[in-house]
mmCIF file of N, CA, C and O in Angstrom:
data_model
loop_
_atom_site.group_PDB
_atom_site.id
_atom_site.type_symbol
_atom_site.label_atom_id
_atom_site.label_comp_id
_atom_site.label_asym_id
_atom_site.label_seq_id
_atom_site.Cartn_x
_atom_site.Cartn_y
_atom_site.Cartn_z
ATOM 1 N N MET A 18 56.103 38.748 135.926
ATOM 2 C CA MET A 18 54.583 37.986 134.998
ATOM 3 C C MET A 18 54.774 36.987 133.817
ATOM 4 O O MET A 18 56.423 37.663 133.207
ATOM 5 N N LYS A 19 54.346 36.226 134.547
ATOM 6 C CA LYS A 19 54.241 35.357 132.613
ATOM 7 C C LYS A 19 53.680 35.489 131.538
ATOM 8 O O LYS A 19 52.542 36.436 131.290
ATOM 9 N N GLU A 20 54.649 35.288 130.416
ATOM 10 C CA GLU A 20 54.044 35.863 129.304
ATOM 11 C C GLU A 20 52.797 35.167 128.528
ATOM 12 O O GLU A 20 52.987 34.375 128.917
ATOM 13 N N THR A 21 52.160 35.663 127.642
ATOM 14 C CA THR A 21 50.978 35.279 127.293
ATOM 15 C C THR A 21 51.567 34.533 126.253
ATOM 16 O O THR A 21 51.898 34.652 125.333
ATOM 17 N N LEU A 22 51.209 33.300 125.965
ATOM 18 C CA LEU A 22 51.641 32.830 125.027
ATOM 19 C C LEU A 22 50.166 32.705 123.694
ATOM 20 O O LEU A 22 48.606 32.314 124.303
ATOM 21 N N HIS A 23 50.356 32.134 122.554
ATOM 22 C CA HIS A 23 49.256 32.023 121.802
ATOM 23 C C HIS A 23 49.871 30.979 120.592
ATOM 24 O O HIS A 23 51.129 30.086 120.872
ATOM 25 N N THR A 24 49.229 30.262 119.781
ATOM 26 C CA THR A 24 49.872 29.032 118.861
ATOM 27 C C THR A 24 50.638 30.031 117.649
ATOM 28 O O THR A 24 50.114 31.080 117.253
ATOM 29 N N CYS A 25 51.366 29.395 116.815
ATOM 30 C CA CYS A 25 51.779 30.143 115.907
ATOM 31 C C CYS A 25 51.173 30.242 114.770
ATOM 32 O O CYS A 25 50.284 29.301 114.456
ATOM 33 N N ALA A 26 51.054 30.762 113.845
ATOM 34 C CA ALA A 26 50.612 31.315 112.447
ATOM 35 C C ALA A 26 50.496 30.462 111.613
ATOM 36 O O ALA A 26 49.776 30.996 110.514
ATOM 37 N N ALA A 27 51.216 30.176 111.225
ATOM 38 C CA ALA A 27 51.529 28.623 110.236
ATOM 39 C C ALA A 27 50.510 27.883 110.059
ATOM 40 O O ALA A 27 50.486 27.173 110.847
ATOM 41 N N ILE A 28 49.934 28.093 109.488
ATOM 42 C CA ILE A 28 48.657 26.887 109.368
ATOM 43 C C ILE A 28 49.011 25.270 109.358
ATOM 44 O O ILE A 28 50.248 24.768 109.246
ATOM 45 N N GLY A 29 48.697 24.386 110.141
ATOM 46 C CA GLY A 29 49.120 23.837 111.140
ATOM 47 C C GLY A 29 49.127 23.075 112.346
ATOM 48 O O GLY A 29 50.118 22.535 112.796
ATOM 49 N N CYS A 30 50.531 24.546 112.295
ATOM 50 C CA CYS A 30 51.215 24.707 113.632
ATOM 51 C C CYS A 30 50.619 24.853 114.676
ATOM 52 O O CYS A 30 49.961 25.874 115.292
ATOM 53 N N LYS A 31 51.322 23.928 115.762
ATOM 54 C CA LYS A 31 51.241 24.192 117.346
ATOM 55 C C LYS A 31 51.751 24.662 118.321
ATOM 56 O O LYS A 31 51.813 24.817 119.076
ATOM 57 N N ALA A 32 52.879 24.604 117.629
ATOM 58 C CA ALA A 32 53.898 25.696 118.115
ATOM 59 C C ALA A 32 53.575 26.718 119.247
ATOM 60 O O ALA A 32 52.785 27.423 118.684
ATOM 61 N N ARG A 33 53.037 26.346 120.496
ATOM 62 C CA ARG A 33 52.953 28.431 121.471
ATOM 63 C C ARG A 33 54.330 28.856 121.235
ATOM 64 O O ARG A 33 55.112 28.372 121.947
ATOM 65 N N ILE A 34 53.547 30.424 121.605
ATOM 66 C CA ILE A 34 54.779 30.746 121.413
ATOM 67 C C ILE A 34 54.212 32.269 122.119
ATOM 68 O O ILE A 34 52.851 32.586 122.054
ATOM 69 N N GLY A 35 54.737 32.864 122.332
ATOM 70 C CA GLY A 35 54.906 34.493 123.290
ATOM 71 C C GLY A 35 54.014 35.518 121.881
ATOM 72 O O GLY A 35 54.576 35.716 120.875
ATOM 73 N N LYS A 36 53.436 36.104 122.506
ATOM 74 C CA LYS A 36 52.407 37.317 122.246
ATOM 75 C C LYS A 36 53.067 37.577 120.676
ATOM 76 O O LYS A 36 52.708 38.717 120.037
ATOM 77 N N ARG A 37 54.530 38.106 121.326
ATOM 78 C CA ARG A 37 54.510 39.099 120.637
ATOM 79 C C ARG A 37 55.513 38.843 119.228
ATOM 80 O O ARG A 37 56.217 39.273 118.472
ATOM 81 N N PHE A 38 55.088 37.446 118.752
ATOM 82 C CA PHE A 38 55.783 37.139 117.844
ATOM 83 C C PHE A 38 54.578 36.576 117.105
ATOM 84 O O PHE A 38 53.803 36.056 117.707
ATOM 85 N N LEU A 39 54.885 36.267 115.579
ATOM 86 C CA LEU A 39 53.854 35.612 114.348
ATOM 87 C C LEU A 39 53.532 34.688 114.584
ATOM 88 O O LEU A 39 52.678 33.852 114.375
ATOM 89 N N MET A 40 55.222 33.866 114.177
ATOM 90 C CA MET A 40 54.959 32.653 114.062
ATOM 91 C C MET A 40 56.671 31.698 115.422
ATOM 92 O O MET A 40 57.452 32.650 115.516
ATOM 93 N N CYS A 41 56.503 30.728 114.889
ATOM 94 C CA CYS A 41 57.555 30.018 116.250
ATOM 95 C C CYS A 41 59.173 30.805 114.604
ATOM 96 O O CYS A 41 58.953 30.762 113.473
ATOM 97 N N LYS A 42 60.274 30.169 115.500
ATOM 98 C CA LYS A 42 61.364 30.509 114.936
ATOM 99 C C LYS A 42 61.573 29.146 113.698
ATOM 100 O O LYS A 42 62.079 29.699 112.903
ATOM 101 N N TYR A 43 61.049 28.639 113.696
ATOM 102 C CA TYR A 43 61.181 27.143 112.308
ATOM 103 C C TYR A 43 60.599 27.443 111.344
ATOM 104 O O TYR A 43 61.628 27.912 110.753
ATOM 105 N N HIS A 44 59.529 28.533 111.649
ATOM 106 C CA HIS A 44 58.095 28.997 110.641
ATOM 107 C C HIS A 44 58.765 30.397 109.734
ATOM 108 O O HIS A 44 58.725 30.713 108.709
ATOM 109 N N TRP A 45 59.303 31.104 111.027
ATOM 110 C CA TRP A 45 59.447 32.633 110.552
ATOM 111 C C TRP A 45 61.392 32.529 109.771
ATOM 112 O O TRP A 45 61.110 33.513 108.530
ATOM 113 N N SER A 46 61.549 31.448 110.070
ATOM 114 C CA SER A 46 63.377 31.669 109.240
ATOM 115 C C SER A 46 62.623 31.293 107.400
ATOM 116 O O SER A 46 63.684 31.426 106.786
ATOM 117 N N ARG A 47 61.600 30.990 107.677
ATOM 118 C CA ARG A 47 61.267 30.202 106.358
ATOM 119 C C ARG A 47 60.798 31.121 105.153
ATOM 120 O O ARG A 47 60.183 31.090 104.015
ATOM 121 N N VAL A 48 60.195 32.385 105.743
ATOM 122 C CA VAL A 48 59.119 33.097 105.211
ATOM 123 C C VAL A 48 60.346 34.208 104.272
ATOM 124 O O VAL A 48 61.401 34.463 105.151
ATOM 125 N N PRO A 49 60.733 34.457 103.079
ATOM 126 C CA PRO A 49 61.314 35.033 102.594
ATOM 127 C C PRO A 49 61.464 36.889 103.457
ATOM 128 O O PRO A 49 60.330 36.890 104.144
ATOM 129 N N ALA A 50 62.937 36.604 103.152
ATOM 130 C CA ALA A 50 62.781 38.089 103.848
ATOM 131 C C ALA A 50 61.946 39.635 103.582
ATOM 132 O O ALA A 50 61.671 40.295 104.268
ATOM 133 N N SER A 51 62.064 39.734 102.521
ATOM 134 C CA SER A 51 61.122 40.431 102.020
ATOM 135 C C SER A 51 59.761 40.742 102.152
ATOM 136 O O SER A 51 59.346 41.743 102.866
ATOM 137 N N ILE A 52 58.895 39.406 102.632
ATOM 138 C CA ILE A 52 57.977 39.527 103.355
ATOM 139 C C ILE A 52 57.845 39.596 105.005
ATOM 140 O O ILE A 52 57.259 40.400 104.881
ATOM 141 N N ARG A 53 58.720 38.819 105.580
ATOM 142 C CA ARG A 53 59.010 39.487 106.512
ATOM 143 C C ARG A 53 59.031 40.847 107.201
ATOM 144 O O ARG A 53 59.053 41.225 108.388
ATOM 145 N N ASP A 54 59.998 41.567 106.580
ATOM 146 C CA ASP A 54 60.393 42.815 106.279
ATOM 147 C C ASP A 54 58.909 43.796 105.905
ATOM 148 O O ASP A 54 58.506 44.611 107.025
ATOM 149 N N ALA A 55 58.082 43.292 105.661
ATOM 150 C CA ALA A 55 57.196 44.177 105.236
ATOM 151 C C ALA A 55 55.863 43.620 106.176
ATOM 152 O O ALA A 55 55.236 44.799 107.287
ATOM 153 N N VAL A 56 55.885 42.471 107.124
ATOM 154 C CA VAL A 56 55.113 42.615 108.511
ATOM 155 C C VAL A 56 55.890 43.093 109.465
ATOM 156 O O VAL A 56 55.001 43.871 110.082
ATOM 157 N N TRP A 57 57.193 43.677 109.643
ATOM 158 C CA TRP A 57 57.634 44.418 110.909
ATOM 159 C C TRP A 57 57.319 45.728 110.010
ATOM 160 O O TRP A 57 57.254 46.352 111.545
ATOM 161 N N SER A 58 57.202 46.003 108.843
ATOM 162 C CA SER A 58 57.541 47.586 108.652
ATOM 163 C C SER A 58 56.221 47.821 109.128
ATOM 164 O O SER A 58 55.859 49.120 109.990
ATOM 165 N N THR A 59 54.554 46.577 108.799
ATOM 166 C CA THR A 59 53.691 47.302 109.338
ATOM 167 C C THR A 59 53.189 47.234 110.151
ATOM 168 O O THR A 59 51.983 47.423 110.901
ATOM 169 N N TRP A 60 53.601 46.075 111.298
ATOM 170 C CA TRP A 60 53.359 46.073 112.725
ATOM 171 C C TRP A 60 53.619 47.384 113.654
ATOM 172 O O TRP A 60 52.585 47.521 114.238
ATOM 173 N N SER A 61 55.472 47.891 113.150
ATOM 174 C CA SER A 61 55.035 48.913 113.741
ATOM 175 C C SER A 61 54.027 49.863 113.891
ATOM 176 O O SER A 61 53.849 50.781 114.470
ATOM 177 N N GLU A 62 53.378 50.436 112.845
ATOM 178 C CA GLU A 62 52.217 51.647 112.522
ATOM 179 C C GLU A 62 50.572 50.210 113.425
ATOM 180 O O GLU A 62 49.468 51.552 114.140
ATOM 181 N N VAL A 63 50.706 49.484 113.523
ATOM 182 C CA VAL A 63 49.256 48.661 114.085
ATOM 183 C C VAL A 63 50.071 48.885 115.711
ATOM 184 O O VAL A 63 48.858 49.582 116.438
ATOM 185 N N GLN A 64 50.544 48.684 116.300
ATOM 186 C CA GLN A 64 51.486 49.205 117.661
ATOM 187 C C GLN A 64 50.923 50.661 117.967
ATOM 188 O O GLN A 64 50.730 50.762 119.218
ATOM 189 N N SER A 65 51.111 51.444 116.737
ATOM 190 C CA SER A 65 50.923 52.993 116.762
ATOM 191 C C SER A 65 49.992 52.941 117.222
ATOM 192 O O SER A 65 49.673 54.474 118.212
ATOM 193 N N THR A 66 49.012 52.559 116.538
ATOM 194 C CA THR A 66 47.487 53.063 116.311
ATOM 195 C C THR A 66 46.572 52.063 117.648
ATOM 196 O O THR A 66 45.586 52.902 117.638
ATOM 197 N N GLY A 67 47.431 50.719 117.531
ATOM 198 C CA GLY A 67 45.937 49.906 118.353
ATOM 199 C C GLY A 67 45.335 49.369 117.179
ATOM 200 O O GLY A 67 44.393 48.290 117.791
ATOM 201 N N GLN A 68 45.612 49.472 116.134
ATOM 202 C CA GLN A 68 44.413 49.146 115.300
ATOM 203 C C GLN A 68 45.697 48.053 114.011
ATOM 204 O O GLN A 68 46.222 48.494 113.523
ATOM 205 N N ILE A 69 44.226 47.265 113.628
ATOM 206 C CA ILE A 69 45.005 46.119 112.725
ATOM 207 C C ILE A 69 44.578 47.191 111.437
ATOM 208 O O ILE A 69 43.606 47.128 110.976
ATOM 209 N N THR A 70 45.816 47.301 110.531
ATOM 210 C CA THR A 70 45.528 47.374 109.223
ATOM 211 C C THR A 70 46.009 46.678 108.207
ATOM 212 O O THR A 70 46.274 45.755 108.440
ATOM 213 N N GLU A 71 45.104 47.286 107.198
ATOM 214 C CA GLU A 71 44.735 46.542 106.082
ATOM 215 C C GLU A 71 46.369 45.909 105.267
ATOM 216 O O GLU A 71 46.464 44.687 105.020
ATOM 217 N N ALA A 72 47.080 46.761 105.309
ATOM 218 C CA ALA A 72 48.699 46.114 105.011
ATOM 219 C C ALA A 72 49.383 45.087 106.607
ATOM 220 O O ALA A 72 49.665 44.519 105.096
ATOM 221 N N TYR A 73 49.003 45.484 106.984
ATOM 222 C CA TYR A 73 49.477 44.723 108.172
ATOM 223 C C TYR A 73 48.605 43.297 107.681
ATOM 224 O O TYR A 73 49.361 42.275 107.703
ATOM 225 N N ALA A 74 47.514 43.401 107.499
ATOM 226 C CA ALA A 74 46.554 41.662 107.439
ATOM 227 C C ALA A 74 47.187 41.416 106.164
ATOM 228 O O ALA A 74 47.235 39.685 105.710
ATOM 229 N N ASN A 75 47.775 42.006 105.646
ATOM 230 C CA ASN A 75 47.898 41.324 103.434
ATOM 231 C C ASN A 75 49.508 40.536 103.983
ATOM 232 O O ASN A 75 49.576 40.030 103.660
ATOM 233 N N ALA A 76 50.110 41.492 105.168
ATOM 234 C CA ALA A 76 51.430 41.567 105.412
ATOM 235 C C ALA A 76 51.514 39.371 105.850
ATOM 236 O O ALA A 76 51.906 38.871 105.324
ATOM 237 N N VAL A 77 50.603 39.539 107.223
ATOM 238 C CA VAL A 77 50.110 38.550 107.855
ATOM 239 C C VAL A 77 50.078 37.245 106.464
ATOM 240 O O VAL A 77 50.578 36.108 106.592
ATOM 241 N N ILE A 78 49.071 37.343 105.537
ATOM 242 C CA ILE A 78 48.517 36.638 104.388
ATOM 243 C C ILE A 78 49.896 36.278 103.952
ATOM 244 O O ILE A 78 49.582 34.766 103.619
ATOM 245 N N ALA A 79 50.042 37.252 103.264
ATOM 246 C CA ALA A 79 51.740 36.685 102.305
ATOM 247 C C ALA A 79 52.809 35.962 103.376
ATOM 248 O O ALA A 79 53.345 34.684 102.452
ATOM 249 N N ALA A 80 52.641 35.960 104.689
ATOM 250 C CA ALA A 80 53.474 35.164 105.157
ATOM 251 C C ALA A 80 53.021 34.051 105.206
ATOM 252 O O ALA A 80 54.136 32.858 105.444
ATOM 253 N N LYS A 81 52.077 33.989 106.005
ATOM 254 C CA LYS A 81 51.539 32.288 105.803
ATOM 255 C C LYS A 81 51.354 31.462 104.671
ATOM 256 O O LYS A 81 51.207 30.551 104.354
ATOM 257 N N GLU A 82 51.438 32.234 103.015
ATOM 258 C CA GLU A 82 50.732 31.972 102.110
ATOM 259 C C GLU A 82 52.347 31.129 101.528
ATOM 260 O O GLU A 82 52.790 30.536 101.055
ATOM 261 N N SER A 83 53.706 32.064 101.676
ATOM 262 C CA SER A 83 54.762 31.707 101.558
ATOM 263 C C SER A 83 54.991 30.300 102.043
ATOM 264 O O SER A 83 55.860 29.842 101.735
ATOM 265 N N LEU A 84 54.032 29.376 102.831
ATOM 266 C CA LEU A 84 54.974 28.581 103.817
ATOM 267 C C LEU A 84 54.131 28.120 102.599
ATOM 268 O O LEU A 84 55.074 26.055 102.950
ATOM 269 N N LYS A 85 53.244 27.624 101.747
ATOM 270 C CA LYS A 85 52.649 26.588 101.199
ATOM 271 C C LYS A 85 53.376 25.899 100.283
ATOM 272 O O LYS A 85 54.428 25.834 99.505
#
């Protein structure tokens, strides 16, 4: 089965990436490690509940903001 793609979450990036990723490798590597860790730790809760949590949403916002 072919993987579903979406656009990188970094503002202005047009890279197409797999659904299991938030950002393309280029942008993800530029997000500070502490914020990447927050995204990963909150993502596990989203996967277990199937619901986007406030903590995850805030971590994603922080990741995007860190690239400005």
